[in-house]
Amino acid sequence: MQFSTSQTSLHSNEEAAKEITNFLNENHWESLIESSKLRNKLNPDVVQSVLQHSHVNDPKRLLGFFNWTSTQLGIPPNLHSFSYLAMMLCNSRLFGAASGVIDRMIATRRSSYQILESFLMCYRERNVSGGVVFEMLIDGYRKIGFLDDAAIVFFGVVKDGGSVPGLLCCNSILNDLLRANKLKLFWKVYDVMLEAKVTPDVYTYTSLINAHFRAGNVKAAQRVLFEMEEKGCCPSLVTYNVVIGGLCRVGAIDEAFELKESMIHKGLVPDCFTYSLMVDGFCKNKRLEDAKLLLKKMYDLKLNPNEVVYTTLINGFMKQGNLQEAFRLKNEMVTFGIKLNLFTYNALIGGICKAGEIEKAKGLMTEMLRLGINPDTQTYNSLIEGCYRENNMAKAYELLVDMKKRNLSPTAYTCNVIINGLCRCSDLEGACRVFEEMIACGLKPNNFVYTTLVQAHLRQNRFEEAINILKGMTGKGVLPDVFCYNSLISGLCKAKKMEDARNCLVEMTVNGLKPNLYTYGAFIREYTKTGNMQAADRYFQEMLNCGIAPNDIIYTTLIDGHCKEGNVKEAFSTFRCMLGRGILPDLKTYSVLIHGLSRCGKIHEALEVFSELQDKGLVPDVITYSSLISGFCKQGFIKEAFQLHEKMCESGITPNIVTYNALIDGLCKSGELERARELFDGIFAKGLTPTVVTYTTIIDGYCKSGNLTEAFQLVNEMPSRGVTPDNFVYCTLVDGCCRDGNMEKALSLFLEMVQKGLASTSSFNALLNGLCKSQKIFEANKLLEDMADKHITPNHVTYTILIDYHCKAGTMKDAEHLLVEMQKRVLKPNFRTYTSLLHGYAGIGKRSEMFALFDEMVERGVEPDGVIYSMMVDAYLKEGNMMKTIKLVDEMFLRGLVLNQNVYTSLANSLCKEEEFYKVLKLLDEMGDKEIKLSHATCCILISSVYEAGNIDKATRFLESMIKFGWVADSTVMMDLVKQDQNDANSENA
């Protein structure tokens, strides 16, 4: 039933189409259709049938019927109706009308695939020449910028339509794809074009050359130029201009110039555009004199340069900073009647703003306004940036307001410049205000703006806000980059907020950003500065594990840190590691290592590094020489220091005040005060000014030599020389007065320091030490109580001074009380503290307290010296503990320390006693059975002490035990050990 209904409908439509066709052959067809019953039968299928089977000879009438049905009756045509009509119009060469139909067809928003399929069906059915209609369809899409659809039609026609679009159509679509930078689609169209046997012409080749330059394939572009000539297609002037322009853009200006010359030989005359390209190329390559020669050449060839050529030259000279030549060219333009435009003025204003001549720039703006040339955003950006460079942010803000009055919207760049300027002027509130306005105007701040704000907040110690700015970036659609994170991490590290910095590093990696050298450098630098080399090394290792190669700066930082901590071994290890990675140390690295070694007293090692530095072809500077000179002076090698000073001067390197400070210090410490004063007085003649360090050094020399009169004269001279006495000068004077026993003057100086706000723990300790040495313990204790009132915090030196006094006085209870108080303040006792306490306990015979204190000292990592070891050996001898005695002696010799002569004698006497001898012999057997090995040096001293006391039999028994346990060789004879011990003693004495 359905089938018969469909057939009936189809038959009805065909009958209606035939009747309408008959009416269309009449001039008054519209009235005939309207007056008949056919109007009610009109539908899209009827319209299609009329157009499909039409025997109407007038295509224009069919177009009128098509328009009438769609506009008057509101009947929407189907795609096939468009296709049949467009083809008929094309066959009748009514291309304008056909183009209009195709445009309407495209406007239906049906897919390009559907439209193409409709045309192809009609084309096959009618078996007509459809090439033109397909080209018109491609052009229809191309004109409205639907290049992907144009390409779809192009591919479909070539593949399925059996019709190939013409060369003009191909060139048009290639040209449009090139302009839209759709290079992938460009090459696809070109390949299909070649497959369809369409022969390229000069326009095609020119587009190809342009595409290769766009993709950065310079060689390929040049190859196309030569190939087209080989194929008999002569390049045009436009082709050569494209190649010349491409070569100029990539900096191949000489090749471009050669090509220009070759085109002349081929009969092509370069035009004004050719020369303007060359001028631009020379300017961008900073060959401005060559660009000027081209300008002259243009005049010689009667090619009148335009404002573009002049503006290019003016911009080039402005970028080079040659304002005079830029303005000469401006005047030349006026002389030759060439009008300056907005771009010319922007080039001039931008250049002079960068040169800092902001008033002249404002004068140019007034001039351009007088000529009727309105400034644009770039004009204002240049002026605002000029004000920013002069730190005149008030004027910059005025320009921003004026810019808005002219209905010119500030760009993101404008706001960036103002925010950066306000941040540099420390106007953070103003910067934040502009930032908020920027967002309100719909401008999106970039990473640079956020980083600027982060850095500004860090400079003002507003760390939480800086962190929040970075966290808020993601919400604003801006992902923080590595530079932004590095800025925040660096600022937090400088503020010693290491945990916050670490959190930023973790967040950075979570967000998929890779930390770089500068990220880890911030951590390494700060930990090194604070002396936490363990943490610095940890971050260094983490950096290596991330595959980040350290540079010379990182290695130099680590070497400097290890040297400052006195860890010369690790400093050298880092230096060798640096060399092993192929990173060549520069002068700074060598200087840092030399300075560290010199400061640690490793002068010979420092000299070796100094020689290596010179062998590498590096020239030592004043810092390198000064470090070595300081090292020599600290070791008391004054002669060598002055020899190096002489060599330094001969090498053309002028010593600075640091050099002379080191020499003066060396002379003072060696007691050569007259030479030191002579050198000090000669500083002014060398064009140098003494610093507070220079004065402190010479004053300290006079104080230690007891010449306080001269010391105070120098202090009184300091203000007239423009040098203000500081805490170190006063400390030196206080210490000098204490040494001289003038406690009244020392106290007076200290109170003067307190009034001037110069009092420090070191000056307090100097006075405290003086009082203790003067036996004024009451005043010393009172001074300790007053420390808190004067806002001075005692340190471990303070307590050690008082503990030392009480230990020497035998008042050990007071010393113990001070030790407890010291530990409550989390102050660690040092070597001197323990030494004083051990001497104190030894003086009153409290050996058990000595043993406990010694164990605590060793446990806390404080290394005993030979004096303390000797003291402890003596205590254990008196206690009768031979096991501990021998163990300590053995430990001593393993550390290269020397036993005190008196203790040595006591040990020998103990060993010679019959009772003690057998105890020791039994002890040696026990030690051997427990596989405790005595050192060779201990064996020598045990044998020698007994032998020299005349007990050869006992010495023989000792030797037998030592051979038995393998402590000495089987071939060892007694005299070998005795002589060895004597040689060691002589060596140590020497």
JSON list of C-alpha atoms in Angstrom, two decimals, residues 7 9 274 326 366 440 482 515 593 651 770 778 846:
[
{"chain": "A", "resi": 7, "resn": "GLN", "atom": "CA", "xyz": [4.41, 5.88, -6.89]},
{"chain": "A", "resi": 9, "resn": "SER", "atom": "CA", "xyz": [3.17, 10.94, -5.37]},
{"chain": "A", "resi": 274, "resn": "THR", "atom": "CA", "xyz": [63.44, 44.66, -4.25]},
{"chain": "A", "resi": 326, "resn": "ALA", "atom": "CA", "xyz": [68.38, 58.66, 12.21]},
{"chain": "A", "resi": 366, "resn": "THR", "atom": "CA", "xyz": [53.60, 67.05, 19.59]},
{"chain": "A", "resi": 440, "resn": "ALA", "atom": "CA", "xyz": [39.25, 44.19, 34.81]},
{"chain": "A", "resi": 482, "resn": "VAL", "atom": "CA", "xyz": [60.26, 27.46, 35.51]},
{"chain": "A", "resi": 515, "resn": "PRO", "atom": "CA", "xyz": [63.95, 22.11, 37.84]},
{"chain": "A", "resi": 593, "resn": "LEU", "atom": "CA", "xyz": [90.36, 27.47, 46.30]},
{"chain": "A", "resi": 651, "resn": "SER", "atom": "CA", "xyz": [103.12, 41.64, 36.71]},
{"chain": "A", "resi": 770, "resn": "GLY", "atom": "CA", "xyz": [90.45, 41.12, 81.51]},
{"chain": "A", "resi": 778, "resn": "PHE", "atom": "CA", "xyz": [82.98, 39.72, 91.65]},
{"chain": "A", "resi": 846, "resn": "LYS", "atom": "CA", "xyz": [89.44, 14.33, 91.18]}
]
